[in-house]
Short mmCIF file of C-alpha atoms in Angstrom, two decimals:
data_model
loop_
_atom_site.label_atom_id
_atom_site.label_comp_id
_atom_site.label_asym_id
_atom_site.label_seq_id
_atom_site.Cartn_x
_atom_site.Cartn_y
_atom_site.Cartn_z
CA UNK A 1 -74.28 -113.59 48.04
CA UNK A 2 -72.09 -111.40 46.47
CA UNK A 3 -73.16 -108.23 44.13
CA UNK A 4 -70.66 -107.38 41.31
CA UNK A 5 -72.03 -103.90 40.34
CA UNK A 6 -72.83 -101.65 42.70
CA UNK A 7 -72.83 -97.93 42.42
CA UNK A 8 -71.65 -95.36 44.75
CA UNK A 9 -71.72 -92.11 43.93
CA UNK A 10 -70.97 -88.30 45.67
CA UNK A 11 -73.49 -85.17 45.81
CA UNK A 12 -69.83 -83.01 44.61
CA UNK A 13 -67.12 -83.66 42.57
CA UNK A 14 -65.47 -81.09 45.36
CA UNK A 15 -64.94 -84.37 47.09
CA UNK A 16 -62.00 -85.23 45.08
CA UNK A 17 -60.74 -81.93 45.90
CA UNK A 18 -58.39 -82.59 49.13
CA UNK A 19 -56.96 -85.77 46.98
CA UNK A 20 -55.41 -83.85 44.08
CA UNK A 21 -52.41 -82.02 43.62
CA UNK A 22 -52.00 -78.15 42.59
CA UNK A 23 -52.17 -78.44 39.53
CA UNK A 24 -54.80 -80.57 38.30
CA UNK A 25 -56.93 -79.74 41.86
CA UNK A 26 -57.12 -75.84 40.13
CA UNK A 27 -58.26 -77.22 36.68
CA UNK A 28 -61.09 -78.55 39.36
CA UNK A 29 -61.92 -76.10 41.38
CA UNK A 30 -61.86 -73.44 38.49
CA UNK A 31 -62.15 -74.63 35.56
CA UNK A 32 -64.97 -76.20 33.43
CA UNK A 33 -67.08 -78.55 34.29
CA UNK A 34 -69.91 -79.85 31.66
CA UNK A 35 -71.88 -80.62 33.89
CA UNK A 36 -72.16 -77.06 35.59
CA UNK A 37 -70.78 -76.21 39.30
CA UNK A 38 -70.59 -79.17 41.63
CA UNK A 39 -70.15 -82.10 38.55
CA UNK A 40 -67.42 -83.63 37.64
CA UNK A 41 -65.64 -82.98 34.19
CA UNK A 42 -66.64 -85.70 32.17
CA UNK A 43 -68.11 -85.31 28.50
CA UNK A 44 -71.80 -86.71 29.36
CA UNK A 45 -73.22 -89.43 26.90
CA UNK A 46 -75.61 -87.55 24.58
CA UNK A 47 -78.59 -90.11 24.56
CA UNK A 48 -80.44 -88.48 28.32
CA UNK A 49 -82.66 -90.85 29.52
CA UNK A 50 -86.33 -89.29 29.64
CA UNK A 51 -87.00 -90.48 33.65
CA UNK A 52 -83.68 -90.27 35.10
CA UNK A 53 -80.91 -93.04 35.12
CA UNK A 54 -81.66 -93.95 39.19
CA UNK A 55 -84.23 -95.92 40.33
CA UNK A 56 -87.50 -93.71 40.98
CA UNK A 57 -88.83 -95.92 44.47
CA UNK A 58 -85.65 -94.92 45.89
CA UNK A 59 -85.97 -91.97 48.65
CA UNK A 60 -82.27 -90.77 49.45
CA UNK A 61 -81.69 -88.23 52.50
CA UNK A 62 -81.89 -84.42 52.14
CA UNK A 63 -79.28 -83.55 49.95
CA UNK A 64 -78.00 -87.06 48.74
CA UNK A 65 -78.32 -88.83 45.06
CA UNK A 66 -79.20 -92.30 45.41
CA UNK A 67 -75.97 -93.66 45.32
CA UNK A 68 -74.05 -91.38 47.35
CA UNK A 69 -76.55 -92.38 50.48
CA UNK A 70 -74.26 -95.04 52.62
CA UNK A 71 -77.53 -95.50 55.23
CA UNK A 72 -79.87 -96.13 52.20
CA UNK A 73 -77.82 -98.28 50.67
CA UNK A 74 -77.23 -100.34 53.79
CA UNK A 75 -81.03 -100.64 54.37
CA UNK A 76 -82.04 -101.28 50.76
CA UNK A 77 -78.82 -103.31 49.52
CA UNK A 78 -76.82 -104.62 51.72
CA UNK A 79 -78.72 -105.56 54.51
CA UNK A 80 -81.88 -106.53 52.86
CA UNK A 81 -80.52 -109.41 50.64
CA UNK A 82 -77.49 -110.18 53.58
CA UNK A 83 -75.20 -109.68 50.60
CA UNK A 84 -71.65 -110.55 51.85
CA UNK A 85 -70.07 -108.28 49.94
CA UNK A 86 -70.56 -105.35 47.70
CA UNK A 87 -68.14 -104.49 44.56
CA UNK A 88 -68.54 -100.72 44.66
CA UNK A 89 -68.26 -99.45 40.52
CA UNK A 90 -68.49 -95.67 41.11
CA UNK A 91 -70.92 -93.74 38.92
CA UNK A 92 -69.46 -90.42 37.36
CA UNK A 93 -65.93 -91.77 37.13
CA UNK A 94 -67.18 -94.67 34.88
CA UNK A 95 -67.10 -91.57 32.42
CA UNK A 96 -63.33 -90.34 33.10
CA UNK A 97 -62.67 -92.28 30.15
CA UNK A 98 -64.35 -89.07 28.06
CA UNK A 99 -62.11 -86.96 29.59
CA UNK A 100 -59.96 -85.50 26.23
CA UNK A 101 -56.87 -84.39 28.17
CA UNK A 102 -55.06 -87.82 29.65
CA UNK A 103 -53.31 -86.32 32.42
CA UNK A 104 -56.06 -84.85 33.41
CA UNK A 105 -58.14 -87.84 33.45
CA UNK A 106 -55.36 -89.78 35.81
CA UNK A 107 -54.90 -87.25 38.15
CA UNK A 108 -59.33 -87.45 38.34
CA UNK A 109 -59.21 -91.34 38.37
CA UNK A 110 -55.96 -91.38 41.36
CA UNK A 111 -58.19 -89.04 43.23
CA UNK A 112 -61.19 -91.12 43.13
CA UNK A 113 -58.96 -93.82 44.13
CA UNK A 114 -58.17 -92.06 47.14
CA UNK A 115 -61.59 -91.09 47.98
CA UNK A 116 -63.24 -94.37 47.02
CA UNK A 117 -60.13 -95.69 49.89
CA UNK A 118 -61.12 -93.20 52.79
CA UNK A 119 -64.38 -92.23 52.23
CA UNK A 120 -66.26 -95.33 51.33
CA UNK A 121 -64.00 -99.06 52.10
CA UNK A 122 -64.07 -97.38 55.64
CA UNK A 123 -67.58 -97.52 55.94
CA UNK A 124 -68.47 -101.05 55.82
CA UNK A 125 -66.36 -104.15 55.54
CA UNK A 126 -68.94 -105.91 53.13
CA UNK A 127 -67.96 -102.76 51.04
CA UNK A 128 -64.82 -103.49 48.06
CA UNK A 129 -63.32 -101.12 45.65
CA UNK A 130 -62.46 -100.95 41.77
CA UNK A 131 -59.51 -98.72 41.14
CA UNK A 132 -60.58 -96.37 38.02
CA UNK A 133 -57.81 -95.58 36.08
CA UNK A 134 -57.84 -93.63 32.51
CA UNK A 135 -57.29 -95.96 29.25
CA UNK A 136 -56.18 -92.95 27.31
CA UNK A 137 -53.32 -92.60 29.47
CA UNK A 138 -51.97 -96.18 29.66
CA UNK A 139 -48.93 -95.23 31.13
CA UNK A 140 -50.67 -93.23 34.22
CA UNK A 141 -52.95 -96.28 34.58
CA UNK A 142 -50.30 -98.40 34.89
CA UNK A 143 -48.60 -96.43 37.41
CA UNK A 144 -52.05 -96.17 39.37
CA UNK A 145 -52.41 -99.69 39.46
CA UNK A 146 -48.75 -100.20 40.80
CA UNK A 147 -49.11 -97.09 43.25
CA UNK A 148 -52.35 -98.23 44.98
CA UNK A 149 -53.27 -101.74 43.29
CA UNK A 150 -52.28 -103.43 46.31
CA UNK A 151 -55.03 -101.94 48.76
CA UNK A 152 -56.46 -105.26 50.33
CA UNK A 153 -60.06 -103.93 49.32
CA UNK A 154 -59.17 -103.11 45.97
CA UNK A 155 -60.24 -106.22 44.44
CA UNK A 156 -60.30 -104.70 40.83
CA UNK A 157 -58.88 -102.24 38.00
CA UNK A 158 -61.79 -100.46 35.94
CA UNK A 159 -62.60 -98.34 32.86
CA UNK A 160 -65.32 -98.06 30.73
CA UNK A 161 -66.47 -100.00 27.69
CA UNK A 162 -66.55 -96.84 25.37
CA UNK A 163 -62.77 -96.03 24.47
CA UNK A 164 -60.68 -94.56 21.55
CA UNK A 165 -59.33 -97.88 20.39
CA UNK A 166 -60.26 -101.15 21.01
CA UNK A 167 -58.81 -103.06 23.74
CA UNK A 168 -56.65 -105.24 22.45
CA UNK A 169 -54.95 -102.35 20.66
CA UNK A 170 -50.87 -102.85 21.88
CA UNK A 171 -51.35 -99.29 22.81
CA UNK A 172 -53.04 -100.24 26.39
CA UNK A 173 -50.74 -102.88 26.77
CA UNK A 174 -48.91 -101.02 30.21
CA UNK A 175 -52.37 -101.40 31.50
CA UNK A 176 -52.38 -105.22 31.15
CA UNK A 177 -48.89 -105.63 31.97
CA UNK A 178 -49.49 -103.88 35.42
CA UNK A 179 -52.53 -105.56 36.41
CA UNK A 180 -51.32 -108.56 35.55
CA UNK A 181 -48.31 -107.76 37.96
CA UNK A 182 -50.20 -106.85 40.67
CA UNK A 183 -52.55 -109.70 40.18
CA UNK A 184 -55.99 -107.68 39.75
CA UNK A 185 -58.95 -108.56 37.10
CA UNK A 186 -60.03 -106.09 35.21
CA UNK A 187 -63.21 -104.75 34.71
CA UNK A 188 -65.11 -102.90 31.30
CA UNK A 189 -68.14 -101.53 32.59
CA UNK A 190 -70.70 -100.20 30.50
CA UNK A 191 -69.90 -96.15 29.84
CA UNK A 192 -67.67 -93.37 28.40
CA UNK A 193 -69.81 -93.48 25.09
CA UNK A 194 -70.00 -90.64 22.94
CA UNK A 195 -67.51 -87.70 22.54
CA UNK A 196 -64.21 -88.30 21.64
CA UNK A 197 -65.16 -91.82 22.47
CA UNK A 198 -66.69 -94.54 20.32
CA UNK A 199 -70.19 -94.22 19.96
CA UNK A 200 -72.14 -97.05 21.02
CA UNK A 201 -73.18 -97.75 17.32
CA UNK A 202 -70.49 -98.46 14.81
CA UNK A 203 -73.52 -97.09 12.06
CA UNK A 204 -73.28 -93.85 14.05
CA UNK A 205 -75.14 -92.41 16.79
CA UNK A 206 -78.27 -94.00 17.50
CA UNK A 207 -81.49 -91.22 17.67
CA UNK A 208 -83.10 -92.38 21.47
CA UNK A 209 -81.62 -93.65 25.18
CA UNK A 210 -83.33 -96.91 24.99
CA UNK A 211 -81.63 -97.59 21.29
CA UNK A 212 -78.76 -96.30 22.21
CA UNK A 213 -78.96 -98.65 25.69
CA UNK A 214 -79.82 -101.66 23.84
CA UNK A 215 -76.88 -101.08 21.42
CA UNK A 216 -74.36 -100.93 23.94
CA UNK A 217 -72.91 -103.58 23.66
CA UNK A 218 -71.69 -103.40 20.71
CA UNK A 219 -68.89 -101.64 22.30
CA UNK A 220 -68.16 -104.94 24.28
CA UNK A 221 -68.23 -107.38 21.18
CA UNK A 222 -65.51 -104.80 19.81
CA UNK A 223 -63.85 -104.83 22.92
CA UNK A 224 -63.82 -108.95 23.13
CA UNK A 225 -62.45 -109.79 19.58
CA UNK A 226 -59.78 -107.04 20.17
CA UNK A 227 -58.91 -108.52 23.23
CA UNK A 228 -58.75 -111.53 22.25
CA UNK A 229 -57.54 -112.20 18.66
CA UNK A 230 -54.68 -109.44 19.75
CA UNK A 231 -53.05 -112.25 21.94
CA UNK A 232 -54.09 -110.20 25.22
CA UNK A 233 -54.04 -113.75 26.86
CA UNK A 234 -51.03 -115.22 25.30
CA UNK A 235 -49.04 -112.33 26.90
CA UNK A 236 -50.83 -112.02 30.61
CA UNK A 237 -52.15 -116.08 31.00
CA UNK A 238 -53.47 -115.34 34.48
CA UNK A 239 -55.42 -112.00 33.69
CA UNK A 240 -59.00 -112.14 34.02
CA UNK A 241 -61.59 -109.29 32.69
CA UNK A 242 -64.98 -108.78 33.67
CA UNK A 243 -67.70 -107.34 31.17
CA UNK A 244 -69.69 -105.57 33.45
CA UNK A 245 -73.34 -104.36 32.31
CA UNK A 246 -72.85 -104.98 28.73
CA UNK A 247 -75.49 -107.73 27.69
CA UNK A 248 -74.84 -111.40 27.94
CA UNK A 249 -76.61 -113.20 24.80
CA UNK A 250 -74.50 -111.54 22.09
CA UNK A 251 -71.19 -113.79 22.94
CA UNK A 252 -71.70 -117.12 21.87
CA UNK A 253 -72.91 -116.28 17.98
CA UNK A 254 -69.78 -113.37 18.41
CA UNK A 255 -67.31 -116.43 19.31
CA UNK A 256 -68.67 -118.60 16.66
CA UNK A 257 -67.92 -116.04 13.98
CA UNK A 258 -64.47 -115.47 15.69
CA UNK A 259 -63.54 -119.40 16.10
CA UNK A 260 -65.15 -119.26 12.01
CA UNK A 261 -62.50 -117.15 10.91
CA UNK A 262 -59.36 -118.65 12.98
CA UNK A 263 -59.92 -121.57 11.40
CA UNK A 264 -59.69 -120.16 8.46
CA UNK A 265 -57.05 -117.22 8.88
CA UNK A 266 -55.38 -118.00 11.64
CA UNK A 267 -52.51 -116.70 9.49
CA UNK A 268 -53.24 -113.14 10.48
CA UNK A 269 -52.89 -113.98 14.24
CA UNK A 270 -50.25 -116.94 14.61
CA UNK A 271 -49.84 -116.07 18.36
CA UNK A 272 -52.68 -117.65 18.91
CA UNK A 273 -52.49 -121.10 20.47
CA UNK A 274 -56.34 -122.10 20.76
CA UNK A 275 -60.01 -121.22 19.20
CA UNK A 276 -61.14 -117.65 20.41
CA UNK A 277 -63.75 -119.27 22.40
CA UNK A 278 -61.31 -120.89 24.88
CA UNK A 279 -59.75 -117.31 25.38
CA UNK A 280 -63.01 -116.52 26.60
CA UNK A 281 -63.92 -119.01 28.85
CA UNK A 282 -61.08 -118.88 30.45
CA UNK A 283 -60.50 -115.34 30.69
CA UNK A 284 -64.16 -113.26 30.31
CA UNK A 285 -66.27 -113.19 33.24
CA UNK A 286 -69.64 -111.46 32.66
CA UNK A 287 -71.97 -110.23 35.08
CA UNK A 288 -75.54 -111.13 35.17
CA UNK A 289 -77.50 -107.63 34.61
CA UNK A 290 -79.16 -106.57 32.50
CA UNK A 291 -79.88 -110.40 31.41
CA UNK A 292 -81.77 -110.27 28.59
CA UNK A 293 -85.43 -111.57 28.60
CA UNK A 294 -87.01 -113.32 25.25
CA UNK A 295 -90.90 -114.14 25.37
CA UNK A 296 -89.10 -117.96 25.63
CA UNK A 297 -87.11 -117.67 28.42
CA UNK A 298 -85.66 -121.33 26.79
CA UNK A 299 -84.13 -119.25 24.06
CA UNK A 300 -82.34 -117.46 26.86
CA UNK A 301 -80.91 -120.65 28.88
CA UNK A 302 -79.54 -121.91 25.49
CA UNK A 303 -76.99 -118.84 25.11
CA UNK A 304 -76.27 -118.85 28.75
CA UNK A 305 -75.51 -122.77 28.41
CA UNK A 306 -73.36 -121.51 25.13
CA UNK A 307 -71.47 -119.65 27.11
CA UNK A 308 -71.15 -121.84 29.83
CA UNK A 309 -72.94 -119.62 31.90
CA UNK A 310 -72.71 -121.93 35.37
CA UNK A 311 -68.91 -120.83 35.05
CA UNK A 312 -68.48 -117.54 33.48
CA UNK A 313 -71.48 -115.51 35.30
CA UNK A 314 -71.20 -113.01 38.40
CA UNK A 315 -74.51 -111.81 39.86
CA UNK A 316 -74.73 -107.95 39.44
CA UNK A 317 -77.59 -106.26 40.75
CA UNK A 318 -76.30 -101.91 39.10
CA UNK A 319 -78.06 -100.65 42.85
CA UNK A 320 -79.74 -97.68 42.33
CA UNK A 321 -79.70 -97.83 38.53
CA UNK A 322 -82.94 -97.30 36.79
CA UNK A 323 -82.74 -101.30 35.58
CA UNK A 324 -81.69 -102.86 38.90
CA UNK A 325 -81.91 -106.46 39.14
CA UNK A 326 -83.26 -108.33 42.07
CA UNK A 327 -81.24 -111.31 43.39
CA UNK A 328 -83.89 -113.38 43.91
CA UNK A 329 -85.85 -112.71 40.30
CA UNK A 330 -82.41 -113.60 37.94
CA UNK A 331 -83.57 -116.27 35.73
CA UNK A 332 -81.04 -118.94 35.90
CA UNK A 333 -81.36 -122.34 36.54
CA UNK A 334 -81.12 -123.05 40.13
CA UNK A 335 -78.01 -125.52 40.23
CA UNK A 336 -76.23 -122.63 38.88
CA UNK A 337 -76.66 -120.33 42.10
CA UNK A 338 -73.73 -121.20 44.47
CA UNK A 339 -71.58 -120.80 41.80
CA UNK A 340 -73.20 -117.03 40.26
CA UNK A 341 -74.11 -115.79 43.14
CA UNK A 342 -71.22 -116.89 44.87
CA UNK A 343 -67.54 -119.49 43.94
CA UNK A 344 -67.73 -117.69 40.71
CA UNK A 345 -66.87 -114.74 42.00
CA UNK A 346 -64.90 -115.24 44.25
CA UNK A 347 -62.65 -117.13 42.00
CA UNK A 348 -62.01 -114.37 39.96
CA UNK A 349 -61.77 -111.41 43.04
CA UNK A 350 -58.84 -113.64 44.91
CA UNK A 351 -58.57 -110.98 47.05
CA UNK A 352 -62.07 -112.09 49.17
CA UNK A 353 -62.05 -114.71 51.31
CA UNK A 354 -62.19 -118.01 49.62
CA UNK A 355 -63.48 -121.13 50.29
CA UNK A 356 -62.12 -124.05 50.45
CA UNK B 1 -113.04 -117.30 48.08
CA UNK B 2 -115.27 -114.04 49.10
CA UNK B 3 -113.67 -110.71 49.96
CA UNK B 4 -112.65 -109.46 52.81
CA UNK B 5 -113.96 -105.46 53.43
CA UNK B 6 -111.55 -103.07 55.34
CA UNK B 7 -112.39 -99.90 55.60
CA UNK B 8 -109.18 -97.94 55.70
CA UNK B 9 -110.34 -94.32 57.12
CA UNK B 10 -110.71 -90.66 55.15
CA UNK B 11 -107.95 -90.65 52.62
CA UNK B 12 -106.43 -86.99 52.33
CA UNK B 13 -104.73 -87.41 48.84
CA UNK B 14 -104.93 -85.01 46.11
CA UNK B 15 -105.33 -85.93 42.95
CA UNK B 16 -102.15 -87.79 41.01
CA UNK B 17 -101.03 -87.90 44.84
CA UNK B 18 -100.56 -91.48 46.16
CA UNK B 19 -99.58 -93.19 49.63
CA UNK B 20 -98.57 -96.62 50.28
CA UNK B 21 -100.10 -98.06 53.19
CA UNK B 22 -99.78 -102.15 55.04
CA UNK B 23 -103.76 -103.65 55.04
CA UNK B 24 -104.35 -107.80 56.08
CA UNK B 25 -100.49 -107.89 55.66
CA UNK B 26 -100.34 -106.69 52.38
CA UNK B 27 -98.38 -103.50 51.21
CA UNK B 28 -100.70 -101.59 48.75
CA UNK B 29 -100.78 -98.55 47.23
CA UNK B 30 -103.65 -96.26 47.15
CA UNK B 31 -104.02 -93.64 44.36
CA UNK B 32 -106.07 -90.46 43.55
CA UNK B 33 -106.43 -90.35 39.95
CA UNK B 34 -108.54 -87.95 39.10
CA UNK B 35 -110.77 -87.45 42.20
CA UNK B 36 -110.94 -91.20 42.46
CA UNK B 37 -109.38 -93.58 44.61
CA UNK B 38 -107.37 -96.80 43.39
CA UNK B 39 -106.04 -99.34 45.21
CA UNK B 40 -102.80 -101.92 43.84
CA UNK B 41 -100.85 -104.01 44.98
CA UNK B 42 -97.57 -102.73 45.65
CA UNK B 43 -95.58 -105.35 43.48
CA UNK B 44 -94.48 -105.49 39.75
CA UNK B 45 -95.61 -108.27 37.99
CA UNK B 46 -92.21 -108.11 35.91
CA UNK B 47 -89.41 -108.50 38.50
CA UNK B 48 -91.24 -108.06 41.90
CA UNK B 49 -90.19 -104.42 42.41
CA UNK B 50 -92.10 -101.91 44.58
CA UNK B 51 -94.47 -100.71 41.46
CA UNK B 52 -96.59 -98.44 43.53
CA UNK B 53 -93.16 -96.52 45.09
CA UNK B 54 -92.58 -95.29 41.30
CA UNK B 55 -93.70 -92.17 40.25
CA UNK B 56 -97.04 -91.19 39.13
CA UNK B 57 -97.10 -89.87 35.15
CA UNK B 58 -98.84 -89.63 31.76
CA UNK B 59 -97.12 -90.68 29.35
CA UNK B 60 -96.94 -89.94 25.06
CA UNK B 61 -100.00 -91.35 23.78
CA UNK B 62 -99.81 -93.62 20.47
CA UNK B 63 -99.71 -92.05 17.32
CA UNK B 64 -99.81 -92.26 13.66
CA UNK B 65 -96.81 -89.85 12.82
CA UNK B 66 -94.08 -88.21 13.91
CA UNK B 67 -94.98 -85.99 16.68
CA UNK B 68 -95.76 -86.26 20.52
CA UNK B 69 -99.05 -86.22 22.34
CA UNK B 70 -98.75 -86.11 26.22
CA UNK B 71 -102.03 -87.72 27.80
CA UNK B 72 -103.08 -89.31 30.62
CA UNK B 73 -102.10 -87.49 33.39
CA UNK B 74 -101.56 -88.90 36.62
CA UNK B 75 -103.31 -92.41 35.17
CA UNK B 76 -99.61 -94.16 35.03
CA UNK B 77 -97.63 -95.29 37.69
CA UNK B 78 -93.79 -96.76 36.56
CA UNK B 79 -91.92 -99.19 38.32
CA UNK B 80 -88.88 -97.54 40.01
CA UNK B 81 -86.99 -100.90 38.78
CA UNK B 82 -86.64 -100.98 34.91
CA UNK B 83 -89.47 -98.85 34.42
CA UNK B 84 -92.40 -100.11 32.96
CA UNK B 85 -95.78 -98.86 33.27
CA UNK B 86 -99.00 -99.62 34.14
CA UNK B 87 -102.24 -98.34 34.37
CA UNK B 88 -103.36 -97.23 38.02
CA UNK B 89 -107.28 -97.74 37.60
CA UNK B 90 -106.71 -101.18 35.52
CA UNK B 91 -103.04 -102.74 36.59
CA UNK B 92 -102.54 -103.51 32.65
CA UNK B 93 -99.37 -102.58 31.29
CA UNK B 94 -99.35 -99.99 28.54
CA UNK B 95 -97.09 -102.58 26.64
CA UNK B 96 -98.55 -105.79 27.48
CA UNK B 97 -101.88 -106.00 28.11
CA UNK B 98 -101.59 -109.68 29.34
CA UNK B 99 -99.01 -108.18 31.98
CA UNK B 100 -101.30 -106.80 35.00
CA UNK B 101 -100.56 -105.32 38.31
CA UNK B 102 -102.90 -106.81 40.95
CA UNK B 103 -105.62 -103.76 41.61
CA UNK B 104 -108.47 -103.98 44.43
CA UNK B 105 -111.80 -102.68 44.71
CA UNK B 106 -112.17 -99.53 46.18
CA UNK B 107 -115.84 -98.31 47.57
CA UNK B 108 -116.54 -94.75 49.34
CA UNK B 109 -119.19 -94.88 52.42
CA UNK B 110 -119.15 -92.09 55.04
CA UNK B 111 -116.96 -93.64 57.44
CA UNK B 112 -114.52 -93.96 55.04
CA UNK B 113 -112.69 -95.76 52.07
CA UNK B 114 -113.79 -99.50 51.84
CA UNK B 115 -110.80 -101.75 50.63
CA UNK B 116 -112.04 -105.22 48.88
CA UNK B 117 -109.08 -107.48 49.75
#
């Protein structure tokens, strides 16, 4: 079993400290920080959730958030459900994306890189790394995907699903062009909403947390069409993006509206070869949580089966988020398993071990 | 099938304070709501999390307009996973009355609190 979404996290942004260079390592240590002393720079999401974003039965050690706890996580994660490995996601940088100034958010995301590298991959060889870069500095994220993209437990690029233009916008195209290079999928995760971000309502800002999580991914169909009907896959045919955390029953009536419109106006994107639904399947890997649940759980299986679910889901569990997802309770059809919780994923992460 | 008794010994909880203890193999939390004791079973009903590890709340009680009435203190507990709550003395979800933690008996006598399992 293999978990797609798993969050690590640090008590101190100080961490990052020894990792950055003069200048942008004095913005950190004296400058701002929105959070107050000790956080890390990001602009935080304005919809707070009322208990906390970390799961409450959770009891990290003296002076540790949830996340940041390597023993707890071992006990409660890793070891519990034998995963074989772990896809660490980060949990403050996911935000770096909010970040206004772009050099500032590369210098943040290389030093998370480095940190991530030598402070967590060490710990545990079930453990594998995303490499944050900062979409509003395509250039920088290109050059952090060449610089360190190679890592052999860097099995992924990441930013958030909340950005200043959609994906597909040509303007992030050094970021495709280098992962595609290097030969790493890359993952949107849920985050970076708000600020000079989109907000995760295109009707503007939603009121409450729970609206505002249940709207998120809106961001993601955005993020898809762009993608895709901007010839993203034309250009790199063997990259691969995972949606992480972003809902999973919204795609199939989103393609059917997109492969609508082709038909009819293809004319507006002739560099497209095939219906926007085959982009997808063969590029868009989602993972499982938060699955949604409809009082007919029937209802639920027909979107997965839309989507071709047995191929195009990764099991994601978000350890120690608030909405964690147990292995053993995700409602898909059984047949489906080896491939979810397991040949899926690897297929797409070439860098683990695969099976023959 | 008849109950089993076990009595489980002098609890020392305050109220809205709550321990989680193993009893005929089950893991079970015990709650002081109030000055009473409640016993559940120490498993969400929604996706098998540990309910009774979540913390112990009130919550905003339903109303008619805008505004926000906080009630029923220490009465809740919420599942650490995805957060839904239920009612200690009861197991019924404050959402979903069909949804229901499994609660057990509990009795006082002198030697201690009796569990009906």
């Amino acid at each position: 079993m293999i978990d797609c979404d798993v969050h690590n996290d640090w008590v101190n942004a100080d961490v990052l400290l020894p990792y950055m260079d003069e200048t942008f390592g004095d913005f950190l240590r004296r400058g701002e920080r929105a959070g107050g002393a000790q956080s890390f720079p990001h602009g935080h999401r304005p919809w707070l959730h009322p208990e906390g974003y970390r799961r409450a039965d959770l009891n990290p050690a003296e002076g540790h958030s949830a996340g940041s706890d390597y023993a707890m996580m071992k006990e409660q994660l890793l070891d519990k459900y034998d995963l074989e490995y772990a896809i660490l996601t980060g949990e403050e940088i996911i935000d770096l994306s909010t970040i206004a100034n772009p050099y500032y958010a590369s210098a943040m995301a290389k030093a998370n890189n480095e940190y991530l590298i030598h402070e967590w991959l060490t710990l545990d060889k079930r453990l594998k790394g995303s490499l944050a870069v900062a979409p509003q500095d395509p250039e920088g994220a290109a050059a952090e995907i060449r610089r360190r993209g190679d890592h052999p437990d860097i099995v992924q690029v990441m930013l958030s699903s909340a950005a200043r233009r959609p994906y597909g916008d040509p303007f992030y195209n050094p970021i495709w062009e280098a992962a595609a290079e290097v030969g790493l999928p890359v993952a949107m995760h849920l985050g970076g909403n708000g600020g000079v971000n989109a907000e995760s309502s295109f009707a503007m800002p939603p009121t409450f947390y729970y609206e505002h999580h249940a709207l998120l991914c809106q961001s993601a169909m955005s993020h898809v069409a762009s993608l895709i009907l901007h010839g993203v896959f034309e250009k790199w045919p063997t990259l691969q993006f995972v949606i992480i955390e972003c809902g999973i029953s919204w795609l199939p009536p989103v393609l059917w509206r997109l492969d609508s419109g082709w038909k009819a106006l293809r004319k507006e994107t002739p560099w497209l070869k095939r219906l926007p639904s085959e982009y997808a399947r063969d590029h868009l890997r989602f993972t499982t949580q938060p699955l949604e649940q409809p009082p007919n759980s029937d209802h639920m299986l027909a979107m997965l089966e839309a989507m071709d679910g047995k191929n195009t889901l990764l099991f994601s569990s978000d350890y120690p988020h608030w909405d964690f997802d147990d292995p053993y309770e995700v409602a898909i059809p059984k047949d489906w398993h080896e491939n979810v919780f397991d040949l899926n994923i690897r297929k797409v992460y070439k860098k683990l071990p695969q099976k023959s | 099938m008849a109950k089993k008794q076990i009595n489980i010994g002098i609890a020392d909880l305050n109220p809205g304070e709550r321990k989680i203890i193993e009893v005929d193999g089950k893991s079970i939390g015990l709650f002081n709501v109030n000055g009473d004791y409640f016993a559940m079973h120490n498993r969400c009903p929604h996706m098998g999390g540990q309910l009774c590890a979540g913390p112990v709340t009130g919550t905003t009680l339903p109303t008619d307009k805008t505004e926000f009435i906080y009630g029923r203190h220490n009465e809740l507990v919420r599942c650490g996973w995805h957060g839904w709550e239920f009612e200690i003395k009861s197991g019924i979800c404050t959402v979903d009355p069909k949804m229901r933690a499994k609660v057990y008996k509990v009795t006082r006598e002198e030697s201690g609190l009796i569990l009906h399992i």
